[in-house]
Amino acid sequence: MTVRTRFAPSPTGFLHVGGARTALFNWLYARQNGGKFILRIEDTDEKRNTAEAHQVIYDGLAWLGLDWDEGPDTGGPFGPYRQSERSAIYEKHLAVLDAGGHLYEDGGAIRFRSPRRPVVVEDIVCGRIEFDMSNPATHPDMTIRRPDGSWIFHFVNVVDDIEMQLTHVIRGEDHLSNTPKHIEIYRALGAEPPQFAHIPLILNSEGKKLSKRDGGSSITYFLDLGYTPEAVANYLCLLGWSPGENREILAMDEIRPIFDLTGINRRNAIFDLDKCFWVNGQHLLSMSADRFEELARPFVDRAGIAYGTPEALRPALAIVKPKVKHLCDVPGWIGFLFTEDYPFDPEAVAKSLAKPGAADRLAALGAALAGLDDWKHAAIEAKLKETAAALGVKAGELVHPARVAVSGRSVGPGLYEMFEVLGKARTLARFDRGRELSA
Ligand code: GLU
């Protein structure tokens, strides 16, 4: 039987990292088993059902690289994939339950009569759990349709999982207590329940359920700051699962074959934004220049930096790559390379260019570099050191004013790399400009 998994979010306007991790685990399981991954939007709660709220989900999943085989817009053999468009299907199953004597009316609502028999859940992660359904006070008969005709989650969720032929339901542990109710509906509809895997919750550093207010709880946070999607996906995998052997930094291609549903930890996972930040840094460092360019360019374009051609942008990106922690910082790191109108940080000027003798040292360095034909960073560095020795000063006495002269700042990419990217003429012209700012 082909494995079929699904992600079934409600459009809340927000893709929670817990939801994203659920999607990721479903996707991994489908992909490693040659199965199908289905996206279904559970939008029976009309209040929050906006096109924007749907888009947040599509964008978040696409950004993480989680492609779905069937879903809204994509289509598929069991559509439509938005619950709000499936009412006719629910009516049909409601009639089946009704014919079986499972329903009764209560104040305009329709309720499902629990058979009041124990239900055993064999959960891939949580193991075997027996639920005693005998007490109506703790397990009241569930409402499946409201008096206004709208559908309740439990019923439509089960109908869709049956109709869409899902083999595995992998979802947050907050749904574990719903599962016996769901199994009662499966049985009443004469359907075999799928395999369940309830994955542990994600808690914040205080041990509370990660909420909207916690930093980094939304995928949009990572998108906006310019985290790398492969790093966030990598980190999400570590929330409840471990590749073993103390490995932490992995590409999705490495995770896919070794991910193991049965290896998911039963303990709740703690969300650690610092750790995620670190994972992101590791991915940035090992990333290819091409991938970095692909991820950074939209940020540079949005900032309106006039770099001209991709060929001109590439060397600038190469020299800032080791420094960048968030891709949203890239425009700030490279902007000065593409305009002669770059701002000067007054504090950086005061500490270097404005010091006595700085203008003369800069002039001497400029004169020495003017004679250099091999405008590569190693040769530039050698020439600077030679000049410092000739002047009887430490290299730093040249490096600092030169850095502020060409970039306006005291921090940035490597000095010689910066010179190389700017080219000789622009570097030396910037020295002249720096000297004008000197005391
Ligand atoms: N719409 C439900 C949720 O977002 C789906 C639960 C499930 O995966 O079955 O929690």
Coordinates of C-alpha atoms and ligand atoms in Angstrom, one line a residue:
M1 CA 0.0 0.0 0.0
T2 CA 1.3 3.4 -0.9
V3 CA 2.1 5.5 2.1
R4 CA -0.1 8.7 2.2
T5 CA 0.5 11.3 4.8
R6 CA -1.0 14.8 5.2
F7 CA -0.6 18.1 6.8
A8 CA -3.9 19.5 7.8
P9 CA -3.5 23.0 9.1
S10 CA -6.2 25.5 10.0
P11 CA -5.6 28.9 8.4
T12 CA -4.8 31.0 11.4
G13 CA -2.7 33.6 9.5
F14 CA 0.3 32.1 11.1
L15 CA 2.5 29.0 10.5
H16 CA 3.6 27.9 13.9
V17 CA 7.0 26.1 14.1
G18 CA 5.1 23.2 15.7
G19 CA 2.9 22.9 12.6
A20 CA 5.8 23.3 10.3
R21 CA 7.6 20.4 12.1
T22 CA 4.4 18.3 11.8
A23 CA 4.4 19.0 8.1
L24 CA 8.1 18.2 7.9
F25 CA 7.8 14.8 9.6
N26 CA 4.8 13.9 7.4
W27 CA 6.7 15.0 4.3
L28 CA 9.9 13.1 5.4
Y29 CA 7.9 9.9 6.0
A30 CA 6.1 10.1 2.7
R31 CA 9.3 10.9 0.8
Q32 CA 11.3 8.2 2.4
N33 CA 8.7 5.6 1.6
G34 CA 8.0 6.7 -2.0
G35 CA 4.6 7.8 -0.8
K36 CA 2.4 10.9 -1.3
F37 CA 2.3 14.0 0.9
I38 CA -1.1 15.8 0.9
L39 CA -1.9 19.3 2.0
R40 CA -5.4 19.8 3.3
I41 CA -6.7 23.1 4.6
E42 CA -9.0 22.7 7.6
D43 CA -11.0 25.9 7.2
T44 CA -14.4 25.1 8.6
D45 CA -13.9 27.8 11.1
E46 CA -14.9 30.6 8.8
K47 CA -13.7 33.5 10.9
R48 CA -10.1 33.1 10.2
N49 CA -10.5 31.8 6.7
T50 CA -8.9 34.4 4.4
A51 CA -6.8 34.1 1.3
E52 CA -3.9 35.6 3.2
A53 CA -4.1 33.0 5.9
H54 CA -4.0 30.3 3.3
Q55 CA -1.0 31.9 1.6
V56 CA 1.0 32.0 4.8
I57 CA 0.8 28.2 4.9
Y58 CA 1.7 27.7 1.2
D59 CA 4.6 30.2 1.5
G60 CA 5.9 28.7 4.7
L61 CA 5.9 25.1 3.3
A62 CA 7.3 26.1 0.0
W63 CA 10.1 28.0 1.7
L64 CA 11.0 25.0 3.8
G65 CA 11.1 22.9 0.6
L66 CA 8.1 20.7 1.5
D67 CA 6.4 20.1 -1.8
W68 CA 3.0 18.5 -1.7
D69 CA 1.6 16.0 -4.2
E70 CA -2.0 16.9 -3.7
G71 CA -3.6 20.0 -2.3
P72 CA -5.5 23.2 -2.9
D73 CA -4.7 24.7 -6.3
T74 CA -2.4 21.7 -7.0
G75 CA -5.4 19.4 -7.1
G76 CA -5.4 15.6 -7.0
P77 CA -7.7 12.6 -7.2
F78 CA -9.4 13.3 -3.8
G79 CA -10.1 17.0 -4.0
P80 CA -11.2 19.6 -3.3
Y81 CA -8.5 20.0 -0.6
R82 CA -10.1 22.8 1.3
Q83 CA -12.7 21.6 3.8
S84 CA -14.9 24.6 3.1
E85 CA -15.5 23.2 -0.3
R86 CA -16.3 19.6 0.8
S87 CA -19.7 20.0 2.4
A88 CA -21.4 17.6 0.0
I89 CA -18.9 14.9 1.0
Y90 CA -19.6 15.5 4.6
E91 CA -23.4 15.3 4.0
K92 CA -23.0 11.9 2.5
H93 CA -21.1 10.5 5.4
L94 CA -23.4 12.2 7.9
A95 CA -26.2 10.2 6.2
V96 CA -24.3 7.0 6.7
L97 CA -23.9 7.7 10.4
D98 CA -27.5 8.6 10.6
A99 CA -28.6 5.4 8.9
G100 CA -26.5 3.5 11.3
G101 CA -28.3 5.1 14.3
H102 CA -25.2 6.9 15.5
L103 CA -26.6 10.4 15.5
Y104 CA -29.1 12.4 17.5
E105 CA -30.2 15.9 17.6
D106 CA -29.6 18.1 20.6
G107 CA -30.8 21.7 20.5
G108 CA -30.3 22.0 16.8
A109 CA -26.8 20.5 16.9
I110 CA -26.0 17.0 15.7
R111 CA -24.2 14.7 18.1
F112 CA -22.5 11.4 17.8
R113 CA -23.6 8.7 20.2
S114 CA -20.5 7.1 21.7
P115 CA -20.6 3.3 21.7
R116 CA -19.1 3.7 25.2
R117 CA -16.6 0.9 24.7
P118 CA -12.9 1.1 25.5
V119 CA -10.8 2.3 22.6
V120 CA -7.2 1.2 22.2
V121 CA -4.8 3.5 20.3
E122 CA -1.7 1.8 19.0
D123 CA 0.5 4.9 18.5
I124 CA 3.8 4.6 16.7
V125 CA 5.4 7.2 19.0
C126 CA 3.3 6.9 22.2
G127 CA 2.8 3.2 22.2
R128 CA -0.4 1.4 23.3
I129 CA -2.9 3.5 25.1
E130 CA -6.3 2.3 26.3
F131 CA -9.0 4.9 26.7
D132 CA -12.0 4.2 28.9
M133 CA -14.9 5.9 27.2
S134 CA -17.5 4.7 29.7
N135 CA -18.1 8.0 31.6
P136 CA -20.2 10.6 29.7
A137 CA -19.0 13.2 32.2
T138 CA -15.4 12.9 31.0
H139 CA -16.2 11.7 27.5
P140 CA -19.4 13.5 26.5
D141 CA -21.0 12.6 23.1
M142 CA -19.3 14.8 20.6
T143 CA -21.0 17.4 18.5
I144 CA -20.3 16.9 14.9
R145 CA -22.4 19.7 13.4
R146 CA -23.4 23.0 14.9
P147 CA -27.0 24.3 14.8
D148 CA -25.9 26.8 12.1
G149 CA -24.9 23.8 9.9
S150 CA -21.1 24.3 10.2
W151 CA -19.0 21.2 10.8
I152 CA -17.0 20.3 13.8
F153 CA -13.3 19.4 13.4
H154 CA -13.5 15.8 14.6
F155 CA -16.0 14.6 12.1
V156 CA -14.6 16.3 9.0
N157 CA -11.1 15.5 9.9
V158 CA -11.9 11.8 10.0
V159 CA -14.1 11.9 6.9
D160 CA -11.3 13.5 4.9
D161 CA -8.7 11.1 6.2
I162 CA -10.9 8.2 5.0
E163 CA -11.8 9.8 1.7
M164 CA -8.2 10.9 1.0
Q165 CA -7.0 7.3 1.8
L166 CA -4.4 8.4 4.3
T167 CA -2.4 5.6 5.7
H168 CA -0.6 7.6 8.5
V169 CA -1.7 10.4 10.7
I170 CA 1.3 12.1 12.1
R171 CA 0.3 15.1 14.3
G172 CA 0.9 16.9 17.5
E173 CA 0.4 15.2 20.8
D174 CA -2.4 17.7 21.6
H175 CA -4.6 15.5 19.4
L176 CA -3.9 12.3 21.2
S177 CA -6.9 12.7 23.5
N178 CA -9.1 13.3 20.4
T179 CA -7.9 10.0 18.8
P180 CA -10.3 7.6 20.6
K181 CA -13.2 9.8 19.5
H182 CA -11.9 9.7 16.0
I183 CA -11.5 6.0 16.1
E184 CA -15.2 5.7 17.1
I185 CA -16.2 7.6 14.0
Y186 CA -13.9 5.5 11.8
R187 CA -15.7 2.4 13.2
A188 CA -19.1 3.8 12.8
L189 CA -18.3 4.6 9.2
G190 CA -17.0 1.1 8.7
A191 CA -13.5 2.3 7.9
E192 CA -10.1 1.1 9.1
P193 CA -8.3 3.8 11.1
P194 CA -4.9 4.8 9.8
Q195 CA -1.7 4.4 11.8
F196 CA -1.3 7.2 14.3
A197 CA 1.9 8.9 15.4
H198 CA 1.5 11.7 17.9
I199 CA 4.6 13.8 18.2
P200 CA 5.7 15.6 21.4
L201 CA 4.8 19.2 21.9
I202 CA 7.3 22.0 21.5
L203 CA 7.7 24.0 24.7
N204 CA 9.4 27.4 25.3
S205 CA 12.4 27.9 27.6
E206 CA 10.0 28.2 30.6
G207 CA 8.5 24.8 29.9
K208 CA 5.2 26.2 28.6
K209 CA 3.6 25.4 25.3
L210 CA 5.3 27.5 22.7
S211 CA 2.9 30.4 21.9
K212 CA 2.5 33.0 19.3
R213 CA 4.3 35.5 21.6
D214 CA 7.5 33.5 21.8
G215 CA 10.2 34.8 19.5
G216 CA 10.7 32.4 16.5
S217 CA 7.4 30.6 17.0
S218 CA 6.3 31.6 13.5
I219 CA 7.9 30.5 10.3
T220 CA 7.5 34.1 9.1
Y221 CA 10.1 35.2 11.7
F222 CA 12.7 33.0 9.9
L223 CA 11.6 34.1 6.5
D224 CA 11.8 37.8 7.3
L225 CA 15.2 37.6 9.0
G226 CA 16.6 35.6 6.2
Y227 CA 17.4 32.3 7.9
T228 CA 18.3 29.6 5.4
P229 CA 15.4 27.2 4.9
E230 CA 17.6 24.2 5.1
A231 CA 18.9 25.2 8.5
V232 CA 15.4 25.8 9.9
A233 CA 14.2 22.5 8.5
N234 CA 17.3 20.8 10.0
Y235 CA 16.6 22.4 13.4
L236 CA 12.9 21.5 13.3
C237 CA 14.0 17.8 12.8
L238 CA 16.0 18.0 15.9
L239 CA 12.9 18.9 17.9
G240 CA 11.9 15.4 18.9
W241 CA 14.2 13.4 16.7
S242 CA 17.9 12.8 16.6
P243 CA 20.1 11.4 13.9
G244 CA 22.3 9.9 16.6
E245 CA 26.1 9.8 16.8
N246 CA 26.0 13.4 18.1
R247 CA 25.3 14.7 14.6
E248 CA 23.3 17.8 14.4
I249 CA 24.1 19.6 11.1
L250 CA 22.5 17.7 8.3
A251 CA 21.2 18.4 4.8
M252 CA 17.6 17.3 4.1
D253 CA 19.1 14.8 1.6
E254 CA 21.0 13.2 4.5
I255 CA 18.0 13.3 6.9
R256 CA 15.5 11.8 4.4
P257 CA 16.9 8.3 4.4
I258 CA 17.6 8.0 8.1
F259 CA 14.6 9.8 9.6
D260 CA 12.7 7.3 11.7
L261 CA 9.2 7.8 13.1
T262 CA 9.7 5.1 15.7
G263 CA 12.8 7.0 16.9
I264 CA 10.8 10.1 17.9
N265 CA 11.3 11.0 21.5
R266 CA 8.3 10.8 23.8
R267 CA 9.5 13.8 25.9
N268 CA 8.4 17.3 24.9
A269 CA 10.9 19.2 22.9
I270 CA 12.3 22.6 24.1
F271 CA 12.5 25.3 21.4
D272 CA 15.8 27.0 21.6
L273 CA 16.2 30.0 19.3
D274 CA 19.9 30.4 20.1
K275 CA 20.4 26.8 19.0
C276 CA 18.5 27.4 15.8
F277 CA 20.6 30.5 15.2
W278 CA 23.7 28.4 15.6
V279 CA 22.4 25.8 13.2
N280 CA 21.7 28.5 10.7
G281 CA 25.3 29.8 11.1
Q282 CA 26.7 26.4 10.4
H283 CA 24.6 26.0 7.2
L284 CA 25.7 29.4 6.0
L285 CA 29.3 28.6 6.5
S286 CA 29.2 25.3 4.6
M287 CA 26.8 26.6 1.9
S288 CA 28.0 26.9 -1.7
A289 CA 28.5 30.4 -3.1
D290 CA 25.7 29.7 -5.7
R291 CA 23.2 28.8 -3.0
F292 CA 24.2 31.8 -0.9
E293 CA 23.7 34.0 -3.9
E294 CA 20.3 32.4 -4.6
L295 CA 19.1 33.1 -1.1
A296 CA 20.7 36.5 -0.6
R297 CA 19.8 38.1 -3.9
P298 CA 16.1 38.7 -3.1
F299 CA 17.1 40.6 0.0
V300 CA 19.6 42.7 -2.0
D301 CA 17.0 43.3 -4.7
R302 CA 14.3 44.3 -2.2
A303 CA 16.8 46.8 -0.6
G304 CA 17.2 48.4 -4.1
I305 CA 21.0 48.1 -4.2
A306 CA 22.1 49.0 -7.7
Y307 CA 24.7 46.2 -8.3
G308 CA 24.2 46.1 -12.0
T309 CA 24.7 42.5 -13.1
P310 CA 24.7 39.3 -11.2
E311 CA 28.4 39.0 -12.1
A312 CA 29.1 42.2 -10.3
L313 CA 27.2 41.1 -7.2
R314 CA 28.9 37.7 -6.9
P315 CA 32.3 38.9 -5.6
A316 CA 30.6 41.2 -3.1
L317 CA 28.5 38.3 -1.8
A318 CA 31.6 36.1 -1.6
I319 CA 33.4 38.4 0.7
V320 CA 30.6 38.9 3.2
K321 CA 29.4 35.3 3.3
P322 CA 31.7 34.4 6.2
K323 CA 30.3 37.3 8.2
V324 CA 26.6 37.1 7.6
K325 CA 24.3 35.6 10.3
H326 CA 21.0 36.6 8.8
L327 CA 20.4 37.1 5.1
C328 CA 18.4 40.3 5.8
D329 CA 21.8 41.8 6.9
V330 CA 23.4 41.3 3.5
P331 CA 22.3 44.6 2.0
G332 CA 23.8 46.4 4.9
W333 CA 27.0 44.5 4.5
I334 CA 27.5 45.1 0.8
G335 CA 25.7 48.4 0.1
F336 CA 28.9 50.5 0.3
L337 CA 30.5 48.5 -2.5
F338 CA 27.9 49.8 -5.0
T339 CA 27.8 53.5 -4.3
E340 CA 30.3 56.3 -3.9
D341 CA 27.8 57.9 -1.6
Y342 CA 28.2 55.6 1.4
P343 CA 27.7 57.1 4.8
F344 CA 30.5 57.5 7.3
D345 CA 30.0 56.3 10.9
P346 CA 31.1 59.4 13.0
E347 CA 32.5 57.1 15.8
A348 CA 34.5 55.1 13.3
V349 CA 35.9 58.3 11.8
A350 CA 36.8 59.7 15.3
K351 CA 38.7 56.5 16.1
S352 CA 40.8 56.3 13.0
L353 CA 40.7 58.9 10.2
A354 CA 40.5 61.8 12.7
K355 CA 43.6 60.7 14.5
P356 CA 46.7 62.8 14.0
G357 CA 48.9 61.6 11.1
A358 CA 46.1 59.4 9.7
A359 CA 45.8 61.5 6.5
D360 CA 49.5 61.2 5.8
R361 CA 49.6 57.5 6.4
L362 CA 46.7 57.0 4.1
A363 CA 48.4 59.1 1.5
A364 CA 51.6 57.0 1.8
L365 CA 49.5 53.8 1.5
G366 CA 47.7 55.2 -1.5
A367 CA 51.0 56.0 -3.2
A368 CA 52.4 52.6 -2.5
L369 CA 49.3 50.8 -3.8
A370 CA 49.1 53.0 -6.9
G371 CA 52.2 51.2 -8.1
L372 CA 50.8 47.7 -7.5
D373 CA 49.7 45.9 -10.7
D374 CA 48.7 42.6 -9.2
W375 CA 45.5 43.8 -7.6
K376 CA 44.8 40.6 -5.6
H377 CA 44.3 40.5 -1.9
A378 CA 47.6 38.7 -1.1
A379 CA 49.7 41.2 -3.0
I380 CA 47.7 44.1 -1.5
E381 CA 48.3 42.8 2.0
A382 CA 52.0 42.4 1.3
K383 CA 52.2 45.9 0.0
L384 CA 50.4 47.3 3.1
K385 CA 52.7 45.5 5.5
E386 CA 55.7 46.7 3.5
T387 CA 54.4 50.3 3.7
A388 CA 53.8 50.0 7.4
A389 CA 57.3 48.8 8.0
A390 CA 58.8 51.6 5.9
L391 CA 56.7 54.1 7.9
G392 CA 57.8 52.5 11.2
V393 CA 54.1 52.0 12.3
K394 CA 52.1 48.9 13.1
A395 CA 49.9 47.6 10.2
G396 CA 46.8 48.5 12.2
E397 CA 47.7 52.2 11.8
L398 CA 47.1 51.8 8.1
V399 CA 44.4 49.2 8.2
H400 CA 42.0 51.1 10.4
P401 CA 41.9 54.4 8.6
A402 CA 41.9 52.6 5.2
R403 CA 38.9 50.5 6.3
V404 CA 36.9 53.5 7.4
A405 CA 37.9 55.4 4.2
V406 CA 36.7 52.8 1.8
S407 CA 33.6 51.5 3.7
G408 CA 32.7 54.3 6.2
R409 CA 32.7 51.8 9.0
S410 CA 35.0 50.0 11.4
V411 CA 33.5 46.6 10.8
G412 CA 33.0 44.8 7.6
P413 CA 34.4 42.2 5.2
G414 CA 38.2 41.5 5.1
L415 CA 40.0 44.7 4.1
Y416 CA 42.1 43.3 1.3
E417 CA 39.1 41.5 -0.2
M418 CA 37.2 44.7 0.0
F419 CA 40.0 46.5 -2.0
E420 CA 40.0 43.7 -4.5
V421 CA 36.3 43.9 -5.1
L422 CA 36.3 47.7 -5.3
G423 CA 39.2 47.6 -7.8
K424 CA 42.2 49.8 -7.6
A425 CA 40.8 53.1 -9.0
R426 CA 37.8 53.2 -6.7
T427 CA 39.9 52.1 -3.7
L428 CA 42.4 54.9 -4.2
A429 CA 39.6 57.5 -4.9
R430 CA 38.1 56.5 -1.6
F431 CA 41.4 57.0 0.2
D432 CA 41.3 60.6 -1.1
R433 CA 37.8 61.0 0.2
G434 CA 38.9 59.6 3.6
R435 CA 41.8 62.0 3.8
E436 CA 39.3 64.9 3.5
L437 CA 37.6 63.7 6.6
S438 CA 41.0 63.5 8.5
A439 CA 42.1 66.1 11.0
Ligands
GLU1 N1 -6.6 21.1 11.7 C1 -6.0 20.3 12.8 C2 -4.9 21.2 13.5 O1 -4.4 22.1 12.9 C3 -5.4 19.1 12.2 C4 -5.2 18.0 13.2 C5 -4.7 16.7 12.5 O2 -3.6 16.7 12.0 O3 -5.5 15.8 12.5 O4 -4.6 20.9 14.6

